[in-house]
Amino acid sequence: MSPTDPPAALDDAPTLAARRLDDLADRVACANSANAAGAGGDRDTADGGTADAALDVFAPATAERIGSVPACDTDTVDAAVERAREAQAEWAATPARERAAVLDRFGDLVLDRREELLDLLQIETGKSRRTAVEELFDVPTGCGYLAETAPGVLADERRASVAPGVTTATVTYDPVGVVGVISPWNYPLTLSMADALPALVAGNAVVCKPDEKTPYGALALGELLEVAGLPDGLFQVVTGEGSTVGPALVDAVDHVAFTGSTETGRVVAERAGRNLVDCSLELGGNNPLVVLDDADVDEAARGAVQACFSNAGQLCLSAERIYVAEPLYDAFVDAFVRETERLTLGTGYDYDAAVGSLIDAAQLDRVQSHVEDARERSSTVLTGGRARPDVAPYCYEPTVLADVDPDATAACEETFGPVVSVAPVPDTDSAIAAANDSPHGLNASVWTGDRDRGVDVAREIDCGTVNVNDAFLATWGATDAPMGGFGDSGLGRRHGPEGIRRYIDSRTIGVSRVGPLTFPERVPTEWFVRGAFAALSLGRRAGRAMRRLKRRIRGR
């Protein structure tokens, strides 16, 4: 694993300067509030000074401070939500196709401004340029899907009525109001927009709280949304400590979309429940990868590298447990270690490096402690297993562990770093059982030479998304299909029609063509009841006969 030269924060970022980061910080909803750090013009700037109620932002690639953003408080969060609520009423009355057209233009602007957005991603997260491209690509792709699909999803629907020909039933959809999006630091562009854009196209306003470590990407995207034609106030960003801004946002909005740890997700869900507002949560995972006995070893090894070490393992969908059929175990381990050792490390603004930095010192400490605990329990480090400060302050080598004790921290908890364990299993049933031996169920990967067999195995794995002969893109990239977790990995789904419908309330309108549906006045009640039950029985028999006929026609 060879390093590439790390940048010197802003000096080497091709399109960025301190002034640009300051301008983005001025877009924070509380930047001009008396409760925020920007009051009186005293907000901290990227090139000097500090101020109260401001949060410093650091570049993981160099550990240098690159700027600061206001630390909003409860009052300013409330004010931002109220402003969003005022703007939302007119937006909700805007036809869905016009709302969709704004998102379509936004997707074009993201592509046009991609170089600056890539630089922002890298300077905030320390990820490699290759990983940044994968993340940024996702945003316009999602815009295209929503522009095409959302108007149909949101259109009124005729449903079967209680008495066809006599009554009608129509379902209409209204936006819930203001959506609070709490997004994480690992994929700050994708995971803020994957929640915010469907909320906007459904007619809602959005108040986004990005992670304190990565505020600038959400601010830059908010700027582009306005350029695309989104009315003022509909997408606002509040920055600050999660312990202050998070609860205030949950208490003020009509739906909460949260991405983060399972522990915090439980707190968010509990608070939302007390407020009787809905929430959608993508939480932690301890994702399995299964190599069946008919898999192509080299192909599986290459796929496992992508599954385990993309974004330095800081990926909710990342594989942290690999189970290999015993006949292939030795060959797979050799190939996997070989492919892992080919990875290049670096944080430069080019495409030379495959794996970038961890986000900060706390994440590095977590990764190191998991590996050291495994070592102390007699695990074997097949490759990696050490920090690389020569590459970047928080860089850690992609690490493969074998013989991991089931009670080791790395086996029981999500490491969220470039660390994976590999173990043999005697047969397919054992592989499935091992894959399901976790309270989490976010993503899984199955490798086989028989795709039909892979699908059969996928059906037995308790995860919201399961990829056959792919790491995670086959499911995540399928924007028309729902994505979310089982068990401790979350509630609700993003992507697909399901990702839009979480942000709407349904209303059923029933119309009678004959007046009130009740016992008729001119027919004896007993006769009417007998006739009604006879009609119901006849209708049920006719329905069964029709279903049988349809099955025969379909060859079933």
XYZ file of C-alpha atoms in Angstrom, residues 171-177 501-507:
14
model
C -56.830 9.061 -2.646
C -55.116 12.443 -2.633
C -51.646 13.206 -1.287
C -50.537 16.258 0.661
C -47.036 17.137 1.907
C -46.517 16.732 5.638
C -45.134 20.273 5.995
C -44.382 8.607 0.082
C -42.764 8.845 3.519
C -43.151 12.629 3.172
C -46.850 12.763 2.301
C -50.154 12.309 4.086
C -52.902 10.470 2.251
C -56.512 11.558 2.206
